[in-house]
Coordinates of N, CA and C in Angstrom, one line a residue:
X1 N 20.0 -6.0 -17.4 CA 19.8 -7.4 -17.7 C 19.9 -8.3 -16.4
X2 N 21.1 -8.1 -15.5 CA 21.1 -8.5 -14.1 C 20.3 -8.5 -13.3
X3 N 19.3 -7.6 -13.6 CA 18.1 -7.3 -12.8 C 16.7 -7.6 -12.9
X4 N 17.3 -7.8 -14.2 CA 15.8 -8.4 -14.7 C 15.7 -9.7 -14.7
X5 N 16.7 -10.6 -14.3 CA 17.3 -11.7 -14.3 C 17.2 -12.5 -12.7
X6 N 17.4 -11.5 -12.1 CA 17.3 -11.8 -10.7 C 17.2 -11.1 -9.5
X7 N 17.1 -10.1 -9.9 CA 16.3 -8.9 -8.6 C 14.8 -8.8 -9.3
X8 N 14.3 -8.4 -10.5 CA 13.0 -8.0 -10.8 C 12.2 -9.2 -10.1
X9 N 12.2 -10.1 -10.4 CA 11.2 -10.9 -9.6 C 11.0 -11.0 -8.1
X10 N 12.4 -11.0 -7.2 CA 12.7 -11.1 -6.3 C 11.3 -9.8 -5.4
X11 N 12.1 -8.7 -6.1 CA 11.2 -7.5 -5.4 C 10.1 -7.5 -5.7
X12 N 9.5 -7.7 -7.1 CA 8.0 -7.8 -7.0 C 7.2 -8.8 -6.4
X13 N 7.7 -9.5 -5.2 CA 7.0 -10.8 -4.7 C 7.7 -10.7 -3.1
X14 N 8.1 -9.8 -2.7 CA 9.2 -9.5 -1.4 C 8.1 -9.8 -0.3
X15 N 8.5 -10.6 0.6 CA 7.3 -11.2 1.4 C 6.4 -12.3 1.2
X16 N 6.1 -12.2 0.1 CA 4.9 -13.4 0.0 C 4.8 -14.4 -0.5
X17 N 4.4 -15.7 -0.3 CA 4.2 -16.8 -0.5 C 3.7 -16.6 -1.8
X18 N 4.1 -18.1 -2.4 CA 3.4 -18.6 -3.7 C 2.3 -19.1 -4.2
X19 N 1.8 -18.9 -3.0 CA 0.0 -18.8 -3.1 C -0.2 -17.3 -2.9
X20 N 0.3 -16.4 -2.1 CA -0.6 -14.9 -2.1 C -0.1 -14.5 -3.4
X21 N 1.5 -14.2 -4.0 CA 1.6 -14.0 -5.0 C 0.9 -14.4 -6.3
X22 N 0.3 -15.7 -6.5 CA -0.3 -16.1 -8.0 C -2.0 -16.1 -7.7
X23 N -2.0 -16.6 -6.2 CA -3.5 -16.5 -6.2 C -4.2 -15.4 -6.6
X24 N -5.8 -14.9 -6.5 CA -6.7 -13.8 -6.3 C -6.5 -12.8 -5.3
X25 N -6.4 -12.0 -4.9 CA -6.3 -10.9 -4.7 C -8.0 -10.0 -4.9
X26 N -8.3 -9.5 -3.5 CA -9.5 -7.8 -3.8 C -8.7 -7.1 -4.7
X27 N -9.7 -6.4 -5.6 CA -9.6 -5.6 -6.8 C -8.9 -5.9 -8.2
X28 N -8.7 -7.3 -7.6 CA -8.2 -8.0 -8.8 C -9.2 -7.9 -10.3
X29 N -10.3 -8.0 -10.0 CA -11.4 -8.1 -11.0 C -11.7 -6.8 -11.9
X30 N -10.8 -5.6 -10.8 CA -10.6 -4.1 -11.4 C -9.9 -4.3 -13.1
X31 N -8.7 -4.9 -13.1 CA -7.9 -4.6 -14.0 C -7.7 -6.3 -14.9
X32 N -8.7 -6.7 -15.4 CA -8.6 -8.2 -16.1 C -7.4 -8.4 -16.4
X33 N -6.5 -7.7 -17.2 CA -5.4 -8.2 -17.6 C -4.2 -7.6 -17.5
X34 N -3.8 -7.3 -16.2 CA -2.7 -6.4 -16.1 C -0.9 -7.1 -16.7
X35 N -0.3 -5.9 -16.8 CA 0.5 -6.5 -17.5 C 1.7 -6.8 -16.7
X36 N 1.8 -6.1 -15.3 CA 2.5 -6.0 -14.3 C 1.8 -6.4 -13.1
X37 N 2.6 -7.0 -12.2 CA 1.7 -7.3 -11.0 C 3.0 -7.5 -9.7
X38 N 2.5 -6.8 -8.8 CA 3.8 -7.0 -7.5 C 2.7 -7.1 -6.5
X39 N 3.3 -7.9 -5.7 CA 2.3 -8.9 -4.6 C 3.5 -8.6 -3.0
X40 N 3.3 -7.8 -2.4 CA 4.6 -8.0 -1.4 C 3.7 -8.2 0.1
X41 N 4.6 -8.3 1.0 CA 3.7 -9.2 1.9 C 4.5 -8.7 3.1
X42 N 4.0 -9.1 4.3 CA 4.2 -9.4 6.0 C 3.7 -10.0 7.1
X43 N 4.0 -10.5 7.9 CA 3.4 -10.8 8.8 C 3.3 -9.9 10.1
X44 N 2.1 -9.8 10.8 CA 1.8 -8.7 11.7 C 1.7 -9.2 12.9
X45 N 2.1 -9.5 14.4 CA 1.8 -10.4 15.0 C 0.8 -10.0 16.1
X46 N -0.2 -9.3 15.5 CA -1.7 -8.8 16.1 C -2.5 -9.3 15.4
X47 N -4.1 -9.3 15.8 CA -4.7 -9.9 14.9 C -5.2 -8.3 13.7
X48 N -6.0 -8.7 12.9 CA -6.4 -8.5 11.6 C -7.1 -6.6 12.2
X49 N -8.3 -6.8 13.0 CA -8.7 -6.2 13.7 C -7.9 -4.8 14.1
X50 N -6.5 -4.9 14.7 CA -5.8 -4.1 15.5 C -5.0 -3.0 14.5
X51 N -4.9 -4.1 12.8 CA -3.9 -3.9 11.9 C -4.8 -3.0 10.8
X52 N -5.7 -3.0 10.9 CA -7.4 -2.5 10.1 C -6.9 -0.9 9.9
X53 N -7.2 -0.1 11.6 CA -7.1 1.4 11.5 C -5.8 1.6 10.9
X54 N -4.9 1.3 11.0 CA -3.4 2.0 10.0 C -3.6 2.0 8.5
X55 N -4.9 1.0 8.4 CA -4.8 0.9 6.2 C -5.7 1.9 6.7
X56 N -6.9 2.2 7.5 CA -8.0 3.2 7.0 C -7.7 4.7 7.2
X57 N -6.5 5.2 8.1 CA -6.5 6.1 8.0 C -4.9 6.8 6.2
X58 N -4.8 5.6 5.9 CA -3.7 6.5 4.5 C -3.9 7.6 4.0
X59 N -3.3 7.9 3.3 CA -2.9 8.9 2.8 C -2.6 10.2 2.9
X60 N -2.1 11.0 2.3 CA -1.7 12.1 2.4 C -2.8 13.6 2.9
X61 N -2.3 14.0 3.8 CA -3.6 15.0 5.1 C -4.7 14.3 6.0
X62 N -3.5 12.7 6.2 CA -4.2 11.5 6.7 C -3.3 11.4 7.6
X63 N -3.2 9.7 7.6 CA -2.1 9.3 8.7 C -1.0 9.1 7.8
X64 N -1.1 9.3 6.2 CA 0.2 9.2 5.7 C 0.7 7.7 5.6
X65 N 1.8 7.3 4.8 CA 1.5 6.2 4.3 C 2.8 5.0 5.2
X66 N 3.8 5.6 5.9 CA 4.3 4.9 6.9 C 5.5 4.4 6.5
X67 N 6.0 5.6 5.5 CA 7.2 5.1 4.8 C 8.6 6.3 4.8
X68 N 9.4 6.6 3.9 CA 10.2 7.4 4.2 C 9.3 8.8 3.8
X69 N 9.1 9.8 4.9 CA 8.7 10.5 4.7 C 8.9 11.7 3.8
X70 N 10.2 11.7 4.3 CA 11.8 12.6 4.2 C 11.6 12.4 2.8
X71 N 11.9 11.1 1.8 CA 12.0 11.1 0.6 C 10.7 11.7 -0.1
X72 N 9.5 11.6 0.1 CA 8.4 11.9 -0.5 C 8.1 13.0 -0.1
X73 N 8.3 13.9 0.7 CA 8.7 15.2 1.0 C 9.4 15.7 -0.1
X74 N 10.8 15.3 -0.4 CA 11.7 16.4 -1.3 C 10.9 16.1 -2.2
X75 N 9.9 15.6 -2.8 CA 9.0 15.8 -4.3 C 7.9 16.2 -3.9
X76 N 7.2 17.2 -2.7 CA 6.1 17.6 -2.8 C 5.1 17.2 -2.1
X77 N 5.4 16.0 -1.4 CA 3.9 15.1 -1.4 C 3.5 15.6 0.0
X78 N 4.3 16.0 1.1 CA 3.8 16.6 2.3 C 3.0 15.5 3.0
X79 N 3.8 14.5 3.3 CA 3.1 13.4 4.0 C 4.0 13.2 5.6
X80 N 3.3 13.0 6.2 CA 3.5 12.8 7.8 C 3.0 11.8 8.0
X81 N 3.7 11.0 8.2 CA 2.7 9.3 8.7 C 3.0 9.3 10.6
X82 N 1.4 9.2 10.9 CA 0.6 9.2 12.0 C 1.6 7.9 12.6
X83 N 1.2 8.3 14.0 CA 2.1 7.0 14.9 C 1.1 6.6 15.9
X84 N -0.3 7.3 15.7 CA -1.3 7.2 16.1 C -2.3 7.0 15.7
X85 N -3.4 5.9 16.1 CA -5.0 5.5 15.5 C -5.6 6.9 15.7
X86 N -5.9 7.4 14.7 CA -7.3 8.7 15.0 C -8.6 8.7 14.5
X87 N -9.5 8.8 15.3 CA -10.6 8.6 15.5 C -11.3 9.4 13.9
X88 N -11.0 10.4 13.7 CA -11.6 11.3 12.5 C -11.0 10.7 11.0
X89 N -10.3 10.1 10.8 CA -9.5 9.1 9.7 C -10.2 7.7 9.5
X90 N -11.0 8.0 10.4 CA -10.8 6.0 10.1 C -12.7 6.0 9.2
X91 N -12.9 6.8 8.9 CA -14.1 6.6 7.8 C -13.9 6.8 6.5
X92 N -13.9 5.5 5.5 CA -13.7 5.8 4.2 C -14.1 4.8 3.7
X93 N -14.7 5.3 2.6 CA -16.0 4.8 1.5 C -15.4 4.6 -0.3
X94 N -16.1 3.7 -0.5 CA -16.2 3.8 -1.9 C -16.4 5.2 -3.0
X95 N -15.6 5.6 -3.4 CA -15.9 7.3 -4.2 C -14.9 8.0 -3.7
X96 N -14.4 7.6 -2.1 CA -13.5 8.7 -1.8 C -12.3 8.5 -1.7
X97 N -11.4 9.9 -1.7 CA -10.3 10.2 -2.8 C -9.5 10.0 -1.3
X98 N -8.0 9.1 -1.9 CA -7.1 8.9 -0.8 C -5.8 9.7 -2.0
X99 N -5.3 11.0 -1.2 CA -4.4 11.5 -2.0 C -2.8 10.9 -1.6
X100 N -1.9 10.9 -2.7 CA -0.9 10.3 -2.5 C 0.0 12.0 -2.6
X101 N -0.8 12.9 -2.3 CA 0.5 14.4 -2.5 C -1.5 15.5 -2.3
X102 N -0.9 16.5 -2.5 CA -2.3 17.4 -2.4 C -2.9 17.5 -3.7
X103 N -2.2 17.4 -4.8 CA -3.0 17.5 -5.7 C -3.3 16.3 -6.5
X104 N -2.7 14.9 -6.0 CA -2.9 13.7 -7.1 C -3.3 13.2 -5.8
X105 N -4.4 11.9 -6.1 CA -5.0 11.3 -5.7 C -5.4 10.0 -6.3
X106 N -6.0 8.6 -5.7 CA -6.5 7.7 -6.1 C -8.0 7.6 -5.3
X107 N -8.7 7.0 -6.3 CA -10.0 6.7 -5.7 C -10.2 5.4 -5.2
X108 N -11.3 5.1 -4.0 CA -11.2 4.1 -3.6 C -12.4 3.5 -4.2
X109 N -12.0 2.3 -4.8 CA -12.9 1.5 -5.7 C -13.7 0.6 -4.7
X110 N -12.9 -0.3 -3.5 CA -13.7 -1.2 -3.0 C -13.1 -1.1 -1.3
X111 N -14.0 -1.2 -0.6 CA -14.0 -1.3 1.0 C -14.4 -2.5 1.1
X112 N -13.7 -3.4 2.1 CA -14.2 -4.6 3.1 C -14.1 -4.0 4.4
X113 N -14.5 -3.5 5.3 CA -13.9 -2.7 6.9 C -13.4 -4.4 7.4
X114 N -12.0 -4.1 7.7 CA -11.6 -5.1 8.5 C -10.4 -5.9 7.5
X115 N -11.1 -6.1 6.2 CA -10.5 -7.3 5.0 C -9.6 -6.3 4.6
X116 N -9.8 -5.4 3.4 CA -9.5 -4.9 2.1 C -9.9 -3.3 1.7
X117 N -8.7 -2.7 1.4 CA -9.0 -1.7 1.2 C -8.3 -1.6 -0.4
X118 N -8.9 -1.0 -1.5 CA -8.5 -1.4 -3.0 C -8.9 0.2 -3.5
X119 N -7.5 0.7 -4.1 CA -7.4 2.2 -4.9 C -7.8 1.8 -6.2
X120 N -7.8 2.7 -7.0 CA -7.6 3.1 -8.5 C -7.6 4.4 -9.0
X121 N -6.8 4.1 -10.1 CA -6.3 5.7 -10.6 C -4.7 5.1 -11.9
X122 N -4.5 6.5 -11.6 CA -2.8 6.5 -11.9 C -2.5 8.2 -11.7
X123 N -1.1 7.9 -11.9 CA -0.7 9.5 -11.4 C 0.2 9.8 -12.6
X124 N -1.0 12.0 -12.9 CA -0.7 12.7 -13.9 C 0.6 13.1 -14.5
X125 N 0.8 13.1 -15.7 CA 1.8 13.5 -16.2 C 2.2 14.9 -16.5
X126 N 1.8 16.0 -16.0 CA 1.2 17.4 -16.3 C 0.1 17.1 -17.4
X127 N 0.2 18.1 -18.5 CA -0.4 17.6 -19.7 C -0.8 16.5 -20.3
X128 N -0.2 15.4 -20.3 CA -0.4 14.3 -20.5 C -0.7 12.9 -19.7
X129 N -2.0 12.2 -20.5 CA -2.6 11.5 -19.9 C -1.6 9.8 -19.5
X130 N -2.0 9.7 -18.4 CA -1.0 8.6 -18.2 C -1.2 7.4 -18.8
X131 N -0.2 6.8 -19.2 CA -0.3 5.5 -19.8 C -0.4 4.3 -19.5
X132 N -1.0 4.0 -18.8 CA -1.4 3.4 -17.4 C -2.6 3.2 -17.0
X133 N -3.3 1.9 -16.6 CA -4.3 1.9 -15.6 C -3.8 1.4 -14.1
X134 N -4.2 1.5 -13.1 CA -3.4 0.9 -11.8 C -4.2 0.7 -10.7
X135 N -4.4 -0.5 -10.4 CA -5.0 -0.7 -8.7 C -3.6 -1.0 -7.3
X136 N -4.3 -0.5 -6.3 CA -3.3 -0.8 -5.3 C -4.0 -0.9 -4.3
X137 N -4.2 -2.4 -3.9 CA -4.7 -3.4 -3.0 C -3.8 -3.4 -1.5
X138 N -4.8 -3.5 -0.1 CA -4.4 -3.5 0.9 C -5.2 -4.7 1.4
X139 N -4.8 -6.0 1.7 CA -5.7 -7.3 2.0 C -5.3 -7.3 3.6
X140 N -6.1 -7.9 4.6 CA -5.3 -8.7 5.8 C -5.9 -9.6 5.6
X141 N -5.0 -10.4 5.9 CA -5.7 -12.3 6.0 C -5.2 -12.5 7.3
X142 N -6.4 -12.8 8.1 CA -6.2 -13.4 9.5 C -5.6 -15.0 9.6
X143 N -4.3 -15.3 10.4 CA -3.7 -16.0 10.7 C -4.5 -16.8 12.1
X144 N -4.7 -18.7 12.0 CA -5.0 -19.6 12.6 C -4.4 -18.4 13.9
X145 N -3.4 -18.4 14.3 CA -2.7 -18.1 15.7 C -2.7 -16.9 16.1
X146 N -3.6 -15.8 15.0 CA -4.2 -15.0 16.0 C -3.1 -13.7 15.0
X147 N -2.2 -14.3 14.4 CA -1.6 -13.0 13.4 C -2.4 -12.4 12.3
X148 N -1.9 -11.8 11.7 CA -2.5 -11.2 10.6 C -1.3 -11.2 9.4
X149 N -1.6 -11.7 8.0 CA -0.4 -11.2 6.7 C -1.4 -10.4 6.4
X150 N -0.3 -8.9 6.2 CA -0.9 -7.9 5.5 C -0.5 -7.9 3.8
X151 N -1.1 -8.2 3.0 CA -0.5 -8.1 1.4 C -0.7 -6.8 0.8
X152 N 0.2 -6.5 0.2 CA 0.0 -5.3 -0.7 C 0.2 -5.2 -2.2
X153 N -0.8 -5.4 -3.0 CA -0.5 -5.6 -4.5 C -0.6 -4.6 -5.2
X154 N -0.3 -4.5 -6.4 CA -0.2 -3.2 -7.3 C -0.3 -3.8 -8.6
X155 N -1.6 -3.2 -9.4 CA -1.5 -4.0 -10.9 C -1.1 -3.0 -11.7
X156 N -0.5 -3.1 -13.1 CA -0.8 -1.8 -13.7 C -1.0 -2.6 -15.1
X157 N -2.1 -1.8 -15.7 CA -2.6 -2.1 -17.2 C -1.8 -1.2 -18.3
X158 N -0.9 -1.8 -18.7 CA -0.7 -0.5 -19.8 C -1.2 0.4 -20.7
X159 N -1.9 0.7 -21.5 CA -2.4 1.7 -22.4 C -1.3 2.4 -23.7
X160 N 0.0 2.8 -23.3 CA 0.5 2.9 -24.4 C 1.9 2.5 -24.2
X161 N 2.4 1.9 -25.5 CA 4.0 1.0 -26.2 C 4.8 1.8 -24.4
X162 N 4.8 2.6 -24.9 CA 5.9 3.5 -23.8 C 6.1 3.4 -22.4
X163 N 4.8 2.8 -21.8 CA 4.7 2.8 -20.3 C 5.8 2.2 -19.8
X164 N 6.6 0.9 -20.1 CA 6.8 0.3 -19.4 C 8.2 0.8 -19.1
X165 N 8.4 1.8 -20.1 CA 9.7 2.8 -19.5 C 9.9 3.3 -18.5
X166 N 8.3 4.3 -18.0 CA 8.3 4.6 -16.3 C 7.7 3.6 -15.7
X167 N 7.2 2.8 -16.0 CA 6.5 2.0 -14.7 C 7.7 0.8 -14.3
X168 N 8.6 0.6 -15.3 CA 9.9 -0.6 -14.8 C 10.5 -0.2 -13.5
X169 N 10.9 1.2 -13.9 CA 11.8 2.1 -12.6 C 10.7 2.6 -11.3
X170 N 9.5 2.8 -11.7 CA 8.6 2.8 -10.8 C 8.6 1.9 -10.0
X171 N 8.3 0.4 -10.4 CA 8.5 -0.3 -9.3 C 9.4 -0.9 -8.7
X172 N 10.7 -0.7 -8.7 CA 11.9 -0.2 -8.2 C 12.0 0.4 -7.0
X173 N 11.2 1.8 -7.0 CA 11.7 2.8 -6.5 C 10.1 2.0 -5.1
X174 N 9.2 2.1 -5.8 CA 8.1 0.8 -4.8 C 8.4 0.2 -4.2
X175 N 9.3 -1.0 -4.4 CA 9.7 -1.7 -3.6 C 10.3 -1.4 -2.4
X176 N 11.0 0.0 -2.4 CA 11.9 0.3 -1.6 C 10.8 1.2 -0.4
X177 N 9.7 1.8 -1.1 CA 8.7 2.7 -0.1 C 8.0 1.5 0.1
X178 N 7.5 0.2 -0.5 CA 6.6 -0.7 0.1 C 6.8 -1.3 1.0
X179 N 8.2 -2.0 1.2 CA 8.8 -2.6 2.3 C 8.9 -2.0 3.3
X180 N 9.1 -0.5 3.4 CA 9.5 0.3 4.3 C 7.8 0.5 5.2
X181 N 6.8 0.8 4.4 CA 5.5 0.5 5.0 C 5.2 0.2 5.6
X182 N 5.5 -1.6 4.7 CA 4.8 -3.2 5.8 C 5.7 -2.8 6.8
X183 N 6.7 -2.6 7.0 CA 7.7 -2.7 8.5 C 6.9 -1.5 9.2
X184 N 6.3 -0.2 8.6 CA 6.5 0.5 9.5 C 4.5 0.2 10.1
X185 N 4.0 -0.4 9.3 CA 2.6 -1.0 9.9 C 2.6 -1.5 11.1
X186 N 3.1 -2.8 10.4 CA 3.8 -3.7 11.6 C 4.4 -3.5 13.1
X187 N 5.0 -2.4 12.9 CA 5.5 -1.5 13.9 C 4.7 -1.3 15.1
X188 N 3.8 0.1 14.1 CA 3.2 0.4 15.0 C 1.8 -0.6 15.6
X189 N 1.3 -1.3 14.3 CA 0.1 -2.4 15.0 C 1.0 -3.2 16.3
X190 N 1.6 -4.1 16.0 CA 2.5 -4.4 17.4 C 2.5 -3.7 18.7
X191 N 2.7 -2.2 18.3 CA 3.3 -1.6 19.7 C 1.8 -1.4 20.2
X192 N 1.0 -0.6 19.4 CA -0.3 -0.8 19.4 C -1.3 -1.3 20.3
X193 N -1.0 -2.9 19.8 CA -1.6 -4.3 20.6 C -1.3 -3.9 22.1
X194 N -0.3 -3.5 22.5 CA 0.2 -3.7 23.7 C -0.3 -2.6 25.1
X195 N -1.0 -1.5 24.2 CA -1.3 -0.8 24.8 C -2.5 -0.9 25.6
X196 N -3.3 -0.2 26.4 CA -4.7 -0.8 27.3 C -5.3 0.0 26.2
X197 N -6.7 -0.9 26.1 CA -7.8 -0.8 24.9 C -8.5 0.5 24.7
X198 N -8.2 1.6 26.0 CA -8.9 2.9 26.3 C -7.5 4.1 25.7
X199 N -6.7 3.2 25.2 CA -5.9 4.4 24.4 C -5.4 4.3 23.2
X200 N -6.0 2.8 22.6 CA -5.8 2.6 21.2 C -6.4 3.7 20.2
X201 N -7.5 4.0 20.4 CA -7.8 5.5 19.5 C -8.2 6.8 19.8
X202 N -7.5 7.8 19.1 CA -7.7 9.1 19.7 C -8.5 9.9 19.0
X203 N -9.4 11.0 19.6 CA -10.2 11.6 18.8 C -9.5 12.5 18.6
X204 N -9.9 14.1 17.7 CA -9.3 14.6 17.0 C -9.1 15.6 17.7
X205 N -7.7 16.3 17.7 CA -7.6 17.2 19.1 C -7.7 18.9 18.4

């Protein structure tokens, strides 16, 4: 009840203003009426441009998603998040599959190169089909002074009475890999910026 009282909201909105939070959002038009929605946010202090290749290269047998790796490791997911722009990652399309582990995956519903990158899917229950529809939005909105806010939303549509049993503690446990993300984005776009322009991307060795 304490939580739901005054942490639940707190973390589904961690970062962002009360316009990126209520406003429109890319791939919002995916899921009409979701029943859940977390909107978290950062500021990047590069422009939009520099912060682009770290969303295009995600996922898992990618650049990995830039979070605790350690943790998503002890369940399988075998992710390594890249500390480098690579040249053979940074192409991805509408249809194609960004895996969050080797065998579960989300598809990418909509590309803006530069804006927005927007998944969809949900993840399998063995046997059973999940209860759940879900988008997971990657926006940059370029900043007057040359920054970038990166937003990262996540909708989920329920489907059946039961969902909201795993999906409460789901985004929970989100909050804690989403924050960890935007910081570790951030990070590296920053350090990034700083480098001379003939070593920002590398081709595939």
């Amino acid at each position: 009840m304490a939580y739901r009282l005054r942490g639940r909201g707190r973390q589904l909105a961690w970062g962002s203003t009360e316009e990126e939070a209520r406003g429109l959002q890319p791939g919002d038009e995916l899921l009409a009426s979701p029943d859940l929605v977390a909107t978290r946010a950062i500021t990047i202090e590069t422009p939009a441009e520099r912060v682009w290749p770290w969303i295009a290269q995600l996922g898992q047998g990618r650049g990995g998603f830039y979070s605790y790796d350690l943790v998503e490791n002890l369940i399988g997911c075998d992710i390594h998040s890249a500390h480098r722009i690579m040249a053979h990652w940074q192409g991805i399309a509408v249809g194609d599959e960004v895996r969050l582990a080797p065998q579960v995956g989300l598809r990418v519903a909509a590309v803006e190169t530069g804006r927005a990158l927007v998944l969809l899917g949900a993840v399998p229950m063995g046997d059973i089909t999940p209860p759940y529809s879900f988008t997971w939005a990657f926006v940059l909105r370029p900043e007057p002074d040359g920054r970038t806010r990166l937003i990262v939303r996540e909708r989920y549509a329920y489907t059946r009475w039961w969902a909201p049993l795993m999906i409460e503690p789901v985004t929970a446990v989100s909050f804690v890999m989403t924050r960890k993300m935007l910081r570790g984005i951030k990070r590296r776009a920053e350090r990034q910026s700083h480098r001379p322009a003939h070593g920002r991307m590398e081709a595939k060795s």
